[in-house]
mmCIF file of C-alpha atoms in Angstrom:
data_model
loop_
_atom_site.group_PDB
_atom_site.id
_atom_site.type_symbol
_atom_site.label_atom_id
_atom_site.label_comp_id
_atom_site.label_asym_id
_atom_site.label_seq_id
_atom_site.Cartn_x
_atom_site.Cartn_y
_atom_site.Cartn_z
ATOM 1 C CA MET A 286 -89.157 -8.081 74.424
ATOM 2 C CA LEU A 287 -86.430 -10.450 75.676
ATOM 3 C CA PHE A 288 -87.510 -12.996 73.064
ATOM 4 C CA VAL A 289 -87.075 -10.382 70.306
ATOM 5 C CA LYS A 290 -83.567 -9.592 71.538
ATOM 6 C CA TYR A 291 -82.627 -13.271 71.363
ATOM 7 C CA ILE A 292 -84.089 -13.611 67.862
ATOM 8 C CA VAL A 293 -82.159 -10.582 66.585
ATOM 9 C CA LEU A 294 -78.944 -11.892 68.126
ATOM 10 C CA ALA A 295 -79.492 -15.375 66.664
ATOM 11 C CA LEU A 296 -80.145 -13.954 63.188
ATOM 12 C CA THR A 297 -77.023 -11.805 63.486
ATOM 13 C CA TYR A 298 -74.807 -14.775 64.327
ATOM 14 C CA LEU A 299 -76.473 -16.847 61.602
ATOM 15 C CA GLY A 300 -75.682 -14.144 59.058
ATOM 16 C CA LEU A 301 -72.107 -13.846 60.296
ATOM 17 C CA GLY A 302 -71.642 -17.597 59.929
ATOM 18 C CA LEU A 303 -73.132 -17.770 56.425
ATOM 19 C CA GLY A 304 -71.729 -14.453 55.248
ATOM 20 C CA TYR A 305 -75.198 -13.340 54.142
ATOM 21 C CA LEU A 306 -78.868 -13.434 55.127
ATOM 22 C CA PRO A 307 -81.333 -15.191 52.765
ATOM 23 C CA ALA A 308 -83.275 -12.815 50.474
ATOM 24 C CA LEU A 309 -81.200 -9.818 51.631
ATOM 25 C CA ARG A 310 -78.182 -8.224 49.965
ATOM 26 C CA MET A 311 -76.048 -7.987 53.083
ATOM 27 C CA ASN A 312 -72.481 -9.020 53.849
ATOM 28 C CA ARG A 313 -70.806 -9.656 57.213
ATOM 29 C CA ALA A 314 -69.996 -5.963 57.701
ATOM 30 C CA THR A 315 -73.581 -4.756 57.214
ATOM 31 C CA ILE A 316 -74.953 -7.678 59.245
ATOM 32 C CA ALA A 317 -72.654 -6.792 62.152
ATOM 33 C CA MET A 318 -73.624 -3.128 61.973
ATOM 34 C CA ALA A 319 -77.345 -3.909 61.771
ATOM 35 C CA GLY A 320 -77.127 -6.353 64.662
ATOM 36 C CA SER A 321 -75.243 -3.864 66.842
ATOM 37 C CA ALA A 322 -77.722 -1.084 65.981
ATOM 38 C CA PHE A 323 -80.665 -3.285 66.978
ATOM 39 C CA MET A 324 -78.949 -4.136 70.276
ATOM 40 C CA VAL A 325 -78.860 -0.407 71.038
ATOM 41 C CA ALA A 326 -82.395 0.185 69.732
ATOM 42 C CA LEU A 327 -83.769 -2.667 71.864
ATOM 43 C CA GLY A 328 -82.096 -1.291 74.990
ATOM 44 C CA VAL A 329 -79.558 -4.053 75.564
ATOM 45 C CA LEU A 330 -76.832 -1.379 75.449
ATOM 46 C CA ASN A 331 -76.895 2.383 75.303
ATOM 47 C CA LEU A 332 -74.828 4.256 72.737
ATOM 48 C CA GLN A 333 -72.031 5.053 75.201
ATOM 49 C CA GLU A 334 -71.726 1.392 76.244
ATOM 50 C CA ALA A 335 -71.675 0.348 72.606
ATOM 51 C CA TRP A 336 -68.924 2.841 71.776
ATOM 52 C CA GLN A 337 -66.835 1.857 74.821
ATOM 53 C CA SER A 338 -67.078 -1.832 73.879
ATOM 54 C CA ILE A 339 -65.039 -1.230 70.693
ATOM 55 C CA ASP A 340 -61.367 -1.986 71.322
ATOM 56 C CA PRO A 341 -59.353 0.855 69.724
ATOM 57 C CA GLY A 342 -56.064 -1.068 69.830
ATOM 58 C CA THR A 343 -57.440 -3.817 67.599
ATOM 59 C CA ILE A 344 -58.941 -1.399 65.066
ATOM 60 C CA VAL A 345 -55.775 0.726 64.854
ATOM 61 C CA PHE A 346 -53.493 -2.329 64.584
ATOM 62 C CA LEU A 347 -55.621 -3.822 61.808
ATOM 63 C CA LEU A 348 -55.851 -0.527 59.915
ATOM 64 C CA GLY A 349 -52.103 0.061 60.184
ATOM 65 C CA MET A 350 -51.303 -3.421 58.877
ATOM 66 C CA MET A 351 -53.733 -2.952 55.990
ATOM 67 C CA VAL A 352 -51.996 0.280 54.949
ATOM 68 C CA VAL A 353 -48.592 -1.439 55.068
ATOM 69 C CA ASN A 354 -49.953 -4.366 53.019
ATOM 70 C CA SER A 355 -51.568 -1.982 50.541
ATOM 71 C CA CYS A 356 -48.271 -0.180 49.906
ATOM 72 C CA LEU A 357 -46.372 -3.440 49.522
ATOM 73 C CA GLY A 358 -49.010 -4.713 47.108
ATOM 74 C CA ALA A 359 -48.955 -1.514 45.038
ATOM 75 C CA ALA A 360 -45.149 -1.709 44.858
ATOM 76 C CA GLY A 361 -45.234 -5.290 43.515
ATOM 77 C CA PHE A 362 -43.723 -6.928 46.602
ATOM 78 C CA PHE A 363 -46.046 -9.953 46.708
ATOM 79 C CA GLN A 364 -45.479 -10.729 43.029
ATOM 80 C CA LEU A 365 -41.734 -10.401 43.587
ATOM 81 C CA ALA A 366 -41.913 -12.709 46.620
ATOM 82 C CA LEU A 367 -43.881 -15.427 44.806
ATOM 83 C CA GLY A 368 -41.501 -15.129 41.861
ATOM 84 C CA PHE A 369 -38.603 -15.702 44.263
ATOM 85 C CA PHE A 370 -40.229 -18.781 45.805
ATOM 86 C CA THR A 371 -41.005 -20.347 42.414
ATOM 87 C CA ARG A 372 -37.637 -19.490 40.855
ATOM 88 C CA PHE A 373 -36.088 -22.632 42.312
ATOM 89 C CA ALA A 374 -39.113 -24.847 41.622
ATOM 90 C CA ASN A 375 -39.065 -26.536 38.228
ATOM 91 C CA SER A 376 -41.431 -29.468 38.798
ATOM 92 C CA PRO A 377 -45.064 -30.003 39.898
ATOM 93 C CA LEU A 378 -43.923 -30.908 43.420
ATOM 94 C CA GLY A 379 -41.570 -27.948 43.535
ATOM 95 C CA ILE A 380 -44.370 -25.549 42.608
ATOM 96 C CA LEU A 381 -46.629 -27.116 45.261
ATOM 97 C CA VAL A 382 -43.998 -26.602 47.954
ATOM 98 C CA ALA A 383 -43.251 -23.050 46.747
ATOM 99 C CA ILE A 384 -46.928 -21.995 46.810
ATOM 100 C CA THR A 385 -47.604 -23.688 50.162
ATOM 101 C CA PHE A 386 -44.616 -22.217 51.986
ATOM 102 C CA GLY A 387 -44.600 -18.945 50.025
ATOM 103 C CA GLY A 388 -48.241 -18.290 50.897
ATOM 104 C CA GLY A 389 -47.661 -19.430 54.478
ATOM 105 C CA ILE A 390 -44.609 -17.251 55.094
ATOM 106 C CA LEU A 391 -46.215 -14.156 53.571
ATOM 107 C CA SER A 392 -49.410 -14.726 55.568
ATOM 108 C CA ALA A 393 -47.456 -14.909 58.798
ATOM 109 C CA PHE A 394 -46.468 -11.263 58.411
ATOM 110 C CA PHE A 395 -48.996 -9.624 56.083
ATOM 111 C CA LEU A 396 -52.490 -11.030 56.903
ATOM 112 C CA ASN A 397 -53.785 -14.182 55.222
ATOM 113 C CA ASP A 398 -56.680 -12.470 53.409
ATOM 114 C CA THR A 399 -54.335 -9.980 51.720
ATOM 115 C CA THR A 400 -52.013 -12.798 50.673
ATOM 116 C CA ALA A 401 -54.914 -14.784 49.201
ATOM 117 C CA ILE A 402 -56.200 -11.790 47.220
ATOM 118 C CA LEU A 403 -52.822 -10.988 45.691
ATOM 119 C CA LEU A 404 -51.470 -14.506 45.074
ATOM 120 C CA THR A 405 -54.547 -16.298 43.678
ATOM 121 C CA PRO A 406 -54.424 -14.652 40.209
ATOM 122 C CA LEU A 407 -50.663 -15.207 40.077
ATOM 123 C CA THR A 408 -51.064 -18.887 40.984
ATOM 124 C CA ILE A 409 -53.665 -19.423 38.258
ATOM 125 C CA SER A 410 -51.533 -17.607 35.701
ATOM 126 C CA LEU A 411 -48.531 -19.750 36.654
ATOM 127 C CA CYS A 412 -50.544 -22.989 36.332
ATOM 128 C CA ARG A 413 -51.844 -21.946 32.919
ATOM 129 C CA THR A 414 -48.333 -21.199 31.695
ATOM 130 C CA LEU A 415 -47.084 -24.593 32.889
ATOM 131 C CA LEU A 416 -50.213 -26.458 31.649
ATOM 132 C CA ILE A 417 -50.999 -28.013 35.051
ATOM 133 C CA ASN A 418 -54.288 -28.431 36.938
ATOM 134 C CA PRO A 419 -54.719 -25.346 39.175
ATOM 135 C CA ILE A 420 -57.069 -26.988 41.728
ATOM 136 C CA PRO A 421 -54.442 -28.657 43.982
ATOM 137 C CA TYR A 422 -52.363 -25.479 43.857
ATOM 138 C CA LEU A 423 -55.352 -23.310 44.776
ATOM 139 C CA LEU A 424 -55.991 -25.642 47.717
ATOM 140 C CA ALA A 425 -52.312 -25.320 48.627
ATOM 141 C CA LEU A 426 -52.623 -21.530 48.605
ATOM 142 C CA ALA A 427 -55.863 -21.423 50.626
ATOM 143 C CA GLY A 428 -54.627 -23.936 53.200
ATOM 144 C CA GLY A 429 -51.128 -22.484 53.292
ATOM 145 C CA THR A 430 -52.330 -18.957 54.009
ATOM 146 C CA ASN A 431 -54.452 -20.237 56.889
ATOM 147 C CA LEU A 432 -51.715 -22.454 58.332
ATOM 148 C CA GLY A 433 -48.954 -19.872 57.938
ATOM 149 C CA SER A 434 -51.029 -17.184 59.625
ATOM 150 C CA VAL A 435 -50.992 -19.235 62.850
ATOM 151 C CA ALA A 436 -47.369 -18.224 63.384
ATOM 152 C CA THR A 437 -47.669 -14.559 64.413
ATOM 153 C CA LEU A 438 -49.988 -11.985 65.919
ATOM 154 C CA SER A 439 -50.104 -10.142 62.578
ATOM 155 C CA GLY A 440 -51.040 -13.256 60.606
ATOM 156 C CA ASN A 441 -54.820 -12.888 60.692
ATOM 157 C CA PRO A 442 -57.577 -10.780 62.277
ATOM 158 C CA GLN A 443 -58.343 -13.215 65.113
ATOM 159 C CA ASN A 444 -54.689 -13.273 66.170
ATOM 160 C CA ILE A 445 -54.707 -9.474 66.211
ATOM 161 C CA LEU A 446 -57.673 -9.659 68.588
ATOM 162 C CA ILE A 447 -55.889 -12.168 70.809
ATOM 163 C CA GLY A 448 -52.797 -9.970 70.899
ATOM 164 C CA SER A 449 -54.914 -7.039 72.090
ATOM 165 C CA PHE A 450 -56.745 -9.006 74.793
ATOM 166 C CA SER A 451 -54.057 -11.349 76.119
ATOM 167 C CA GLY A 452 -50.995 -9.114 76.435
ATOM 168 C CA ILE A 453 -48.798 -11.829 74.875
ATOM 169 C CA SER A 454 -45.797 -10.262 73.152
ATOM 170 C CA TYR A 455 -45.220 -10.667 69.432
ATOM 171 C CA LEU A 456 -42.003 -12.611 70.006
ATOM 172 C CA GLU A 457 -43.469 -14.950 72.627
ATOM 173 C CA PHE A 458 -46.462 -15.740 70.413
ATOM 174 C CA ALA A 459 -44.186 -16.464 67.432
ATOM 175 C CA ARG A 460 -41.866 -18.597 69.574
ATOM 176 C CA TYR A 461 -44.742 -20.885 70.528
ATOM 177 C CA LEU A 462 -46.681 -21.107 67.277
ATOM 178 C CA THR A 463 -44.154 -20.691 64.434
ATOM 179 C CA PRO A 464 -43.041 -24.335 64.797
ATOM 180 C CA VAL A 465 -46.708 -25.401 64.717
ATOM 181 C CA ALA A 466 -47.244 -23.491 61.473
ATOM 182 C CA PHE A 467 -44.099 -24.976 59.903
ATOM 183 C CA ILE A 468 -45.007 -28.575 60.813
ATOM 184 C CA CYS A 469 -48.587 -28.092 59.592
ATOM 185 C CA LEU A 470 -47.365 -26.743 56.225
ATOM 186 C CA ILE A 471 -45.267 -29.899 55.787
ATOM 187 C CA VAL A 472 -48.333 -32.004 56.623
ATOM 188 C CA GLN A 473 -50.355 -30.118 54.005
ATOM 189 C CA VAL A 474 -47.782 -30.816 51.276
ATOM 190 C CA GLY A 475 -47.838 -34.522 52.134
ATOM 191 C CA TRP A 476 -51.641 -34.666 52.184
ATOM 192 C CA LEU A 477 -51.976 -32.927 48.799
ATOM 193 C CA CYS A 478 -49.414 -35.338 47.341
ATOM 194 C CA TRP A 479 -51.613 -38.189 48.567
ATOM 195 C CA LEU A 480 -54.819 -36.672 47.177
ATOM 196 C CA TYR A 481 -53.411 -35.590 43.795
ATOM 197 C CA PRO A 482 -50.809 -38.052 42.434
ATOM 198 C CA GLU A 483 -49.911 -35.691 39.562
ATOM 199 C CA VAL A 484 -48.339 -33.172 41.958
ATOM 200 C CA ARG A 485 -45.796 -35.718 43.253
ATOM 201 C CA SER A 486 -43.749 -35.511 40.070
ATOM 202 C CA PHE A 487 -40.137 -34.317 40.131
ATOM 203 C CA LYS A 488 -40.078 -34.184 36.328
ATOM 204 C CA PRO A 489 -38.833 -30.745 35.173
ATOM 205 C CA PHE A 490 -41.174 -28.531 33.180
ATOM 206 C CA VAL A 491 -40.370 -27.865 29.540
ATOM 207 C CA THR A 492 -41.070 -24.188 30.245
ATOM 208 C CA SER A 493 -39.464 -22.617 33.305
ATOM 209 C CA PRO A 494 -42.002 -21.194 35.789
ATOM 210 C CA GLN A 495 -42.151 -17.413 35.575
ATOM 211 C CA ILE A 496 -44.211 -14.786 37.389
ATOM 212 C CA ARG A 497 -44.723 -11.606 35.387
ATOM 213 C CA TYR A 498 -44.895 -8.456 37.437
ATOM 214 C CA ARG A 499 -44.045 -4.772 37.452
ATOM 215 C CA LEU A 500 -42.167 -3.198 40.337
ATOM 216 C CA TYR A 501 -42.539 0.374 41.553
ATOM 217 C CA LYS A 502 -39.042 0.613 43.026
ATOM 218 C CA PRO A 503 -39.238 3.871 45.042
ATOM 219 C CA LEU A 504 -42.386 2.682 46.831
ATOM 220 C CA LEU A 505 -40.984 -0.837 47.202
ATOM 221 C CA ILE A 506 -37.805 0.394 48.903
ATOM 222 C CA LYS A 507 -39.690 2.726 51.225
ATOM 223 C CA SER A 508 -42.312 0.091 52.076
ATOM 224 C CA LEU A 509 -39.676 -2.541 52.823
ATOM 225 C CA VAL A 510 -37.708 -0.168 55.064
ATOM 226 C CA VAL A 511 -40.865 0.732 57.003
ATOM 227 C CA THR A 512 -41.959 -2.921 57.199
ATOM 228 C CA ILE A 513 -38.583 -4.064 58.495
ATOM 229 C CA GLY A 514 -38.712 -1.276 61.081
ATOM 230 C CA LEU A 515 -42.231 -2.345 62.061
ATOM 231 C CA LEU A 516 -41.251 -5.997 62.487
ATOM 232 C CA ALA A 517 -38.209 -4.916 64.519
ATOM 233 C CA ALA A 518 -40.522 -2.877 66.770
ATOM 234 C CA PHE A 519 -42.794 -5.895 67.228
ATOM 235 C CA LEU A 520 -39.860 -8.129 68.142
ATOM 236 C CA ALA A 521 -38.509 -5.511 70.544
ATOM 237 C CA GLY A 522 -41.821 -5.562 72.415
ATOM 238 C CA ALA A 523 -43.178 -2.180 71.296
ATOM 239 C CA PRO A 524 -46.984 -1.772 71.512
ATOM 240 C CA LEU A 525 -48.538 -3.405 68.440
ATOM 241 C CA ALA A 526 -51.236 -0.844 67.629
ATOM 242 C CA GLU A 527 -49.026 2.204 68.117
ATOM 243 C CA SER A 528 -46.228 0.666 66.038
ATOM 244 C CA ALA A 529 -48.556 -0.169 63.139
ATOM 245 C CA TRP A 530 -50.076 3.329 63.307
ATOM 246 C CA VAL A 531 -46.676 5.021 63.114
ATOM 247 C CA ALA A 532 -45.594 2.738 60.243
ATOM 248 C CA ALA A 533 -48.732 3.587 58.273
ATOM 249 C CA THR A 534 -48.146 7.286 58.901
ATOM 250 C CA PHE A 535 -44.617 7.115 57.449
ATOM 251 C CA LEU A 536 -46.016 5.481 54.322
ATOM 252 C CA PHE A 537 -48.627 8.226 53.913
ATOM 253 C CA ILE A 538 -45.926 10.931 53.939
ATOM 254 C CA THR A 539 -45.073 10.900 50.230
ATOM 255 C CA ARG A 540 -44.836 13.085 47.136
ATOM 256 C CA ARG A 541 -45.163 10.211 44.665
ATOM 257 C CA LEU A 542 -48.285 8.234 45.496
ATOM 258 C CA LYS A 543 -51.885 9.418 45.661
ATOM 259 C CA PRO A 544 -53.389 8.510 49.044
ATOM 260 C CA GLN A 545 -56.604 7.356 47.338
ATOM 261 C CA ARG A 546 -54.718 4.445 45.826
ATOM 262 C CA ILE A 547 -53.641 3.176 49.217
ATOM 263 C CA LEU A 548 -56.894 3.897 51.054
ATOM 264 C CA LYS A 549 -58.918 2.195 48.319
ATOM 265 C CA ALA A 550 -57.082 -1.071 49.032
ATOM 266 C CA VAL A 551 -57.897 -0.942 52.767
ATOM 267 C CA ASP A 552 -60.599 -3.473 53.690
ATOM 268 C CA TRP A 553 -63.067 -1.034 55.229
ATOM 269 C CA ASP A 554 -65.719 -3.763 55.355
ATOM 270 C CA LEU A 555 -63.540 -5.735 57.760
ATOM 271 C CA LEU A 556 -63.000 -2.713 60.016
ATOM 272 C CA VAL A 557 -66.733 -1.978 60.080
ATOM 273 C CA MET A 558 -67.434 -5.646 60.831
ATOM 274 C CA PHE A 559 -64.959 -5.608 63.736
ATOM 275 C CA ALA A 560 -66.574 -2.517 65.247
ATOM 276 C CA GLY A 561 -70.024 -4.085 64.989
ATOM 277 C CA LEU A 562 -68.798 -7.392 66.417
ATOM 278 C CA PHE A 563 -67.405 -5.733 69.524
ATOM 279 C CA VAL A 564 -70.843 -4.267 70.207
ATOM 280 C CA ILE A 565 -72.649 -7.549 69.487
ATOM 281 C CA THR A 566 -70.292 -9.467 71.782
ATOM 282 C CA LYS A 567 -70.853 -6.973 74.592
ATOM 283 C CA ALA A 568 -74.611 -7.350 74.133
ATOM 284 C CA THR A 569 -74.262 -11.156 74.184
ATOM 285 C CA GLN A 570 -72.359 -10.936 77.462
ATOM 286 C CA LYS A 571 -74.918 -8.572 78.965
ATOM 287 C CA LEU A 572 -77.787 -10.901 78.088
ATOM 288 C CA GLY A 573 -76.010 -13.712 79.948
ATOM 289 C CA ILE A 574 -76.005 -16.107 77.009
ATOM 290 C CA LEU A 575 -72.370 -17.097 77.523
ATOM 291 C CA TYR A 576 -72.667 -18.392 81.072
ATOM 292 C CA ASP A 577 -73.158 -22.009 79.935
ATOM 293 C CA LEU A 578 -69.895 -21.879 77.981
ATOM 294 C CA THR A 579 -67.782 -20.737 80.927
ATOM 295 C CA GLU A 580 -67.388 -24.214 82.436
ATOM 296 C CA LEU A 581 -66.694 -25.774 79.034
ATOM 297 C CA VAL A 582 -63.697 -23.607 78.247
ATOM 298 C CA LYS A 583 -61.890 -24.285 81.531
ATOM 299 C CA ALA A 584 -60.365 -27.555 80.268
ATOM 300 C CA PRO A 585 -57.933 -27.246 77.317
ATOM 301 C CA LEU A 586 -59.502 -30.015 75.215
ATOM 302 C CA SER A 587 -63.025 -28.680 75.605
ATOM 303 C CA LEU A 588 -61.786 -25.136 74.891
ATOM 304 C CA LEU A 589 -60.342 -26.400 71.615
ATOM 305 C CA GLY A 590 -63.563 -28.213 70.751
ATOM 306 C CA VAL A 591 -65.763 -25.195 71.491
ATOM 307 C CA THR A 592 -63.408 -22.955 69.493
ATOM 308 C CA VAL A 593 -63.530 -25.213 66.423
ATOM 309 C CA VAL A 594 -67.318 -25.565 66.536
ATOM 310 C CA LEU A 595 -67.963 -21.839 67.042
ATOM 311 C CA SER A 596 -65.396 -20.887 64.384
ATOM 312 C CA ASN A 597 -67.316 -22.893 61.801
ATOM 313 C CA LEU A 598 -70.773 -21.873 63.025
ATOM 314 C CA ILE A 599 -70.317 -18.120 63.375
ATOM 315 C CA SER A 600 -66.828 -17.605 61.817
ATOM 316 C CA ASN A 601 -63.493 -17.375 63.618
ATOM 317 C CA VAL A 602 -63.399 -13.661 64.491
ATOM 318 C CA PRO A 603 -66.827 -13.679 66.220
ATOM 319 C CA ALA A 604 -65.842 -16.939 67.944
ATOM 320 C CA VAL A 605 -62.724 -15.335 69.425
ATOM 321 C CA LEU A 606 -64.720 -12.310 70.564
ATOM 322 C CA VAL A 607 -67.278 -14.571 72.243
ATOM 323 C CA LEU A 608 -64.667 -16.696 74.039
ATOM 324 C CA GLN A 609 -62.097 -14.055 74.999
ATOM 325 C CA SER A 610 -64.021 -12.867 78.051
ATOM 326 C CA MET A 611 -63.833 -16.384 79.551
ATOM 327 C CA ILE A 612 -60.043 -16.733 79.397
ATOM 328 C CA PRO A 613 -57.885 -15.114 82.117
ATOM 329 C CA PRO A 614 -55.340 -12.604 80.700
ATOM 330 C CA GLY A 615 -52.427 -14.500 82.255
ATOM 331 C CA ASP A 616 -53.347 -17.948 80.896
ATOM 332 C CA THR A 617 -50.902 -17.889 77.969
ATOM 333 C CA LYS A 618 -51.470 -21.484 76.868
ATOM 334 C CA ALA A 619 -55.249 -21.024 76.704
ATOM 335 C CA TRP A 620 -54.833 -17.911 74.543
ATOM 336 C CA LEU A 621 -52.419 -19.751 72.248
ATOM 337 C CA LEU A 622 -54.845 -22.660 71.948
ATOM 338 C CA LEU A 623 -57.652 -20.231 71.107
ATOM 339 C CA ALA A 624 -55.478 -18.657 68.407
ATOM 340 C CA ALA A 625 -54.416 -21.985 66.921
ATOM 341 C CA GLY A 626 -57.867 -23.558 67.129
ATOM 342 C CA SER A 627 -59.751 -20.629 65.587
ATOM 343 C CA THR A 628 -57.236 -20.397 62.723
ATOM 344 C CA LEU A 629 -56.717 -24.087 61.946
ATOM 345 C CA ALA A 630 -60.495 -24.624 62.035
ATOM 346 C CA GLY A 631 -60.646 -22.335 58.995
ATOM 347 C CA ASN A 632 -59.426 -25.208 56.805
ATOM 348 C CA LEU A 633 -62.310 -27.502 57.753
ATOM 349 C CA THR A 634 -64.757 -26.274 55.098
ATOM 350 C CA LEU A 635 -64.755 -23.876 52.180
ATOM 351 C CA LEU A 636 -66.786 -21.466 54.337
ATOM 352 C CA GLY A 637 -64.388 -21.762 57.278
ATOM 353 C CA SER A 638 -62.254 -18.726 56.456
ATOM 354 C CA VAL A 639 -62.394 -15.635 54.291
ATOM 355 C CA ALA A 640 -59.116 -16.689 52.629
ATOM 356 C CA ASN A 641 -60.790 -19.891 51.381
ATOM 357 C CA LEU A 642 -63.673 -17.922 49.905
ATOM 358 C CA ILE A 643 -61.323 -15.431 48.242
ATOM 359 C CA VAL A 644 -59.360 -18.222 46.537
ATOM 360 C CA ALA A 645 -62.548 -20.014 45.450
ATOM 361 C CA GLU A 646 -64.229 -16.858 44.152
ATOM 362 C CA LEU A 647 -61.205 -15.573 42.227
ATOM 363 C CA GLY A 648 -60.616 -19.058 40.829
ATOM 364 C CA SER A 649 -64.217 -19.409 39.614
ATOM 365 C CA LYS A 650 -64.007 -16.050 37.845
ATOM 366 C CA GLN A 651 -61.180 -17.495 35.758
ATOM 367 C CA GLY A 652 -62.994 -20.758 35.040
ATOM 368 C CA TYR A 653 -61.649 -23.011 37.811
ATOM 369 C CA ARG A 654 -64.359 -24.130 40.235
ATOM 370 C CA LEU A 655 -63.230 -25.188 43.690
ATOM 371 C CA SER A 656 -66.297 -27.008 45.022
ATOM 372 C CA PHE A 657 -67.389 -27.408 48.634
ATOM 373 C CA GLY A 658 -66.949 -31.198 48.388
ATOM 374 C CA GLU A 659 -63.458 -31.011 46.925
ATOM 375 C CA HIS A 660 -62.345 -28.608 49.619
ATOM 376 C CA PHE A 661 -63.957 -30.716 52.374
ATOM 377 C CA ARG A 662 -62.113 -33.837 51.157
ATOM 378 C CA PHE A 663 -58.894 -31.832 51.542
ATOM 379 C CA GLY A 664 -59.819 -29.811 54.627
ATOM 380 C CA LEU A 665 -61.353 -32.327 57.054
ATOM 381 C CA PRO A 666 -58.329 -34.639 57.538
ATOM 382 C CA LEU A 667 -55.914 -31.687 57.410
ATOM 383 C CA THR A 668 -57.851 -29.843 60.117
ATOM 384 C CA LEU A 669 -58.037 -32.865 62.432
ATOM 385 C CA VAL A 670 -54.307 -33.628 62.127
ATOM 386 C CA THR A 671 -53.184 -30.006 62.533
ATOM 387 C CA LEU A 672 -55.440 -29.471 65.551
ATOM 388 C CA ILE A 673 -53.900 -32.530 67.228
ATOM 389 C CA ILE A 674 -50.408 -31.196 66.466
ATOM 390 C CA ALA A 675 -51.258 -27.775 67.901
ATOM 391 C CA TYR A 676 -52.856 -29.208 71.056
ATOM 392 C CA PHE A 677 -49.939 -31.463 71.971
ATOM 393 C CA TRP A 678 -47.375 -28.803 71.061
ATOM 394 C CA ILE A 679 -48.965 -26.227 73.352
ATOM 395 C CA TYR A 680 -49.871 -28.595 76.184
#
């Protein structure tokens, strides 16, 4: 029976790493739920233990941020923001910098996956209008959203997890890692200029870059007021989950917008996956599989190495859940290294982060194929350099 438990757990982590299981129509959410159900069915955990393993703070924080992002997206905020960043860019290099830093800054506050979903079609449309090759700009968006999300606890799902487990304040986290994100974004611009000579040009476009969008002003004003209040609460040290929950509640109190429109944009798959992953991680701990990793993560360099390897084998969110139990709550630098390593490792391959896959999938639907090899040529050196920067900045 123990052998069966190990097989089920191995298949679950394999599916989480690949994003699917061969011959089955399953995604990460259904794989996580199936794996957690089998852990209960096989007696590794009972139902009460499984339920208690789910961290409510993480789920509520993530849901609240998704509602805020959904309202901002429906109001046209992201289109407006990208339009602002590209307004002052009238050359191939200017557009590259605008997309890199625009995507990075937005990801720092509004989740990298959301930013990738909303900005990819706009980036392609902009490149078509200006008659330039979209591939380097899609790479800039994918890499920029990953790098920018390093900066804050609300930047990506794994940072949200780390915020819940570590007790690090929003301001302290940002104080440490915002400079890392900024430096890494500069490195990305330089590396793309080296890889794609055509993006180095300062020559002005014949046609000025324009982003077409429609604003819903009442919702935009309300969403911005609530978002500013939410960020102020974060910076003041208010509890993250409770603050996001209250912000989402204010946005739901409306006479203008149907709630279905907002709830439909919430990534329920991600929430289901998180719930399942908490259960799977608890089962992994109970089976004693993680004991061999405990010694490895005590040294900073080996912690970074294990984080990068696990993030690319089983994806960054499961990697953080696996490693979090081995890091003392008060070891701030170890938590920061876990956050930076699990996020920056997402640029290593096309499969390294959900944001990469979103950009590639949306690009292919419009006729622009971002291949695994092309991304790896971009991602491998960028990942190595940014990991070195993060390590020496933190330690």
